[in-house]
Amino acid sequence: MATRPPLLTMNRITKSFPGVRALDGVDLEVHAGEVHCLLGQNGAGKSTLIKVLAGAHRPDDGEITWAGEPVSLSSPTAAMRLGIATIYQELDLVGGLSVAENVFLGNEPTSAGFVVRGGRARAAAGRLLERLGHPEIDPARLVGELSAAQQQIVSMARALSHEVRLIVMDEPSAALDPDEVDNLFRIVAELTADGVAVVYISHRLEEIRRIGDRVTVLKDGRSVAGGLPADTTPTRDIVALMTGRTVEHVFPERPDRPDDTDGTAARDPVLTVEGLTRSGEFAPLDLELRPGEIVGLAGLVGSGRSEILETIYGARTSDAGRVLVDGVPLRPGSVRAAVRAGIGLAPEERKAQALLMLESVGSNVSVSTLSRYSRAGWLDRRAERAAAHRAVRELSLRPDDPDAAIRTLSGGNQQKAVLARWLLRGCKVLLLDEPTRGVDIGARAELYAVIRRLADEGLAVLLVSSEVPEVLGLADRVLVLREGSVVHTAPARELDEHRVLDLVMEGNPTP
Ligand SMILES: Nc1ncnc2c1ncn2[C@@H]1O[C@H](COP(=O)(O)OP(=O)(O)OP(=O)(O)O)[C@@H](O)[C@H]1O
Ligand SMILES: [Mg+2]
């Protein structure tokens, strides 16, 4: 490896957007056959750097070499011709086209110079999906009908549909459950064994240890460390490089509550769920949530977790059972009734469900609170802005300007804007679906602290997360779901990660 030139070097790359210097002289060196992890806080410049590499952004300055030769990545086609493929953080698939059409979009497979279409394109797509461990995805299906995890696989198939030498994955694991992550890592190992280089971006530091060879850390648009060994560099050092400080406690301290004998348990439940059912999605569910309590739902993607939250919220109609707030039954299937009663839902798919992409941060943050800021029908802009400012500050949103357009924010900061909206709203019951997806470790600690503080002030929280440590670290009580049924309930402090994984994976639960 030492004698051959690196496959890729990026030197002193600079890129500014109006008002922001996203990259300020970044260096990156990637060798063939390695997994090179790119780390950094939300807004550090990771996605911008890989968009330069993909030919999607023109850098203002800097040099790029490929196998020792200077190159200009002036367009996505130029990057693709070199063998650079990119799986973006915000998947760029076309929902109204079929799987096969998406796989070969702009890159139709050719046979002896003839474009291959129809049945042969479907067959080629089918082979790629099989290689990726997902033969069940039908190449003729519309991408819009697939789950987030399946869409991830389709964009991987697209990346592999032409000759690749370097593949960039921007937070590929964010939408995947543990099984799927194992599958992803198997694919990565196969690629690197063939000499393909992988640039891997993730906020889950434990993944870096599992598959990374070397690490480059970005901070505020600069590379603060390049090519550190992934297996021997201590996590605390990496976190300190990323954040510029040491993060000692990620999770806030849990109030000490010996089971059911303290003040919290004595309070009446604010949310009661009685026999709530949706056939084919989840079995009759009973649940009580008291003010101040954080309850976690653990389970695999597809175990019914999000469906439960959406049904409580009235976005899906239940087949049986009811939801009560402060003892008063809600009209079933009515979001309006749920919101009036004080329930909030921060949903999982931020782009599709939650954000007004063309609007400012401020309007996104206050969209569900507008009625609180109108006096005699007039919007109280000043109160609205003050509230938006507070939310932006408390969650350290970057840039901290409520007038910035939401689409220009980094992925993690968009997620914070979704949460700010709900944390601001002053609900009684907050349903959180994957709240920290794509959020960096420093900001997570802040977010957890805000959630815990709101709980201490009386909010009840129902939390869904694919990351078991998050459920165990933040929740007071955990319900473990498997195929739509609660298979175990326990105080979080009595569970550990292995036990929860055993329970969700239906293997033989350890006694
Ligand atoms: N099109 C754009 N217009 C204006 N500013 C932008 C644009 N794209 C990115 N930025 C800004 O550039 C900076 C770097 O963003 P980038 O998306 O590269 O961060 P990131 O490291 O990928 O973060 P995350 O972990 O949240 O995904 C941020 O301040 C972001 O707001
Ligand atoms: Mg990003």
Short mmCIF file of N, CA, C and O in Angstrom, two decimals, residues 5 48 66 92 103 144 156 171 219 254 261 276 282 305 316 382 400 419 423 429 437 455 472-473:
data_model
loop_
_atom_site.label_atom_id
_atom_site.label_comp_id
_atom_site.label_asym_id
_atom_site.label_seq_id
_atom_site.Cartn_x
_atom_site.Cartn_y
_atom_site.Cartn_z
N PRO A 5 0.43 4.91 -5.15
CA PRO A 5 -0.18 6.17 -4.73
C PRO A 5 -1.58 5.88 -4.18
O PRO A 5 -2.19 4.88 -4.55
N THR A 48 -21.06 17.84 2.28
CA THR A 48 -20.57 18.77 1.27
C THR A 48 -19.31 18.20 0.61
O THR A 48 -19.15 18.26 -0.61
N TRP A 66 -6.47 11.25 -8.59
CA TRP A 66 -7.07 9.92 -8.67
C TRP A 66 -5.99 8.98 -9.17
O TRP A 66 -5.44 9.20 -10.25
N ASP A 92 -31.94 9.81 -3.12
CA ASP A 92 -32.43 10.58 -4.26
C ASP A 92 -33.10 9.65 -5.27
O ASP A 92 -32.83 9.71 -6.45
N VAL A 103 -32.57 1.83 -10.56
CA VAL A 103 -31.21 1.27 -10.52
C VAL A 103 -30.41 1.74 -11.72
O VAL A 103 -29.23 2.07 -11.61
N GLY A 144 -41.58 4.00 -4.49
CA GLY A 144 -42.37 4.68 -3.46
C GLY A 144 -43.10 3.73 -2.53
O GLY A 144 -43.50 4.12 -1.44
N MET A 156 -28.14 1.32 -3.10
CA MET A 156 -26.88 0.57 -3.14
C MET A 156 -26.76 -0.17 -4.47
O MET A 156 -25.70 -0.20 -5.08
N GLU A 171 -24.15 8.07 5.89
CA GLU A 171 -25.07 7.56 6.92
C GLU A 171 -26.00 6.47 6.41
O GLU A 171 -27.22 6.57 6.56
N LYS A 219 -14.02 19.18 11.45
CA LYS A 219 -14.65 20.07 12.43
C LYS A 219 -14.74 21.45 11.79
O LYS A 219 -13.72 21.97 11.33
N ARG A 254 -30.93 9.52 35.50
CA ARG A 254 -32.33 9.14 35.60
C ARG A 254 -32.77 9.42 37.02
O ARG A 254 -32.05 9.09 37.95
N THR A 261 -43.35 2.97 43.86
CA THR A 261 -43.68 3.40 45.22
C THR A 261 -43.45 4.90 45.39
O THR A 261 -43.75 5.45 46.42
N LEU A 276 -55.53 -1.33 22.32
CA LEU A 276 -55.43 -0.72 20.98
C LEU A 276 -54.87 -1.74 19.98
O LEU A 276 -53.84 -2.36 20.23
N PHE A 282 -50.25 -4.56 14.82
CA PHE A 282 -49.90 -4.84 16.21
C PHE A 282 -51.09 -5.39 16.99
O PHE A 282 -52.23 -5.07 16.72
N ARG A 305 -43.57 -0.63 15.80
CA ARG A 305 -43.34 0.49 16.71
C ARG A 305 -43.92 1.80 16.18
O ARG A 305 -44.66 2.49 16.88
N ARG A 316 -53.57 6.87 12.08
CA ARG A 316 -54.09 5.60 11.56
C ARG A 316 -55.29 5.25 12.42
O ARG A 316 -55.28 5.52 13.63
N ARG A 382 -43.85 38.36 16.73
CA ARG A 382 -42.75 38.56 17.65
C ARG A 382 -42.63 37.37 18.62
O ARG A 382 -41.56 36.84 18.83
N ASP A 400 -27.49 29.19 13.55
CA ASP A 400 -28.49 29.51 14.57
C ASP A 400 -29.35 30.69 14.13
O ASP A 400 -29.66 31.58 14.90
N LEU A 419 -37.50 18.30 15.86
CA LEU A 419 -37.69 18.10 17.29
C LEU A 419 -38.01 19.40 18.00
O LEU A 419 -38.85 19.44 18.90
N LEU A 423 -40.78 20.08 20.88
CA LEU A 423 -40.36 20.38 22.24
C LEU A 423 -40.90 21.74 22.66
O LEU A 423 -41.16 22.02 23.81
N VAL A 429 -48.13 14.86 26.17
CA VAL A 429 -47.59 13.56 25.80
C VAL A 429 -46.83 13.74 24.50
O VAL A 429 -47.38 14.26 23.53
N ARG A 437 -31.94 10.23 14.89
CA ARG A 437 -31.41 9.75 13.62
C ARG A 437 -30.55 10.82 12.96
O ARG A 437 -31.00 11.92 12.70
N ALA A 455 -39.41 16.12 30.77
CA ALA A 455 -40.08 15.07 31.55
C ALA A 455 -40.12 15.48 33.02
O ALA A 455 -41.15 15.35 33.69
N LEU A 472 -32.25 2.26 26.35
CA LEU A 472 -31.86 1.90 27.71
C LEU A 472 -31.33 3.09 28.49
O LEU A 472 -31.51 3.19 29.70
N GLY A 473 -30.65 4.00 27.77
CA GLY A 473 -30.04 5.12 28.46
C GLY A 473 -31.03 6.21 28.82
O GLY A 473 -30.85 6.92 29.81
#
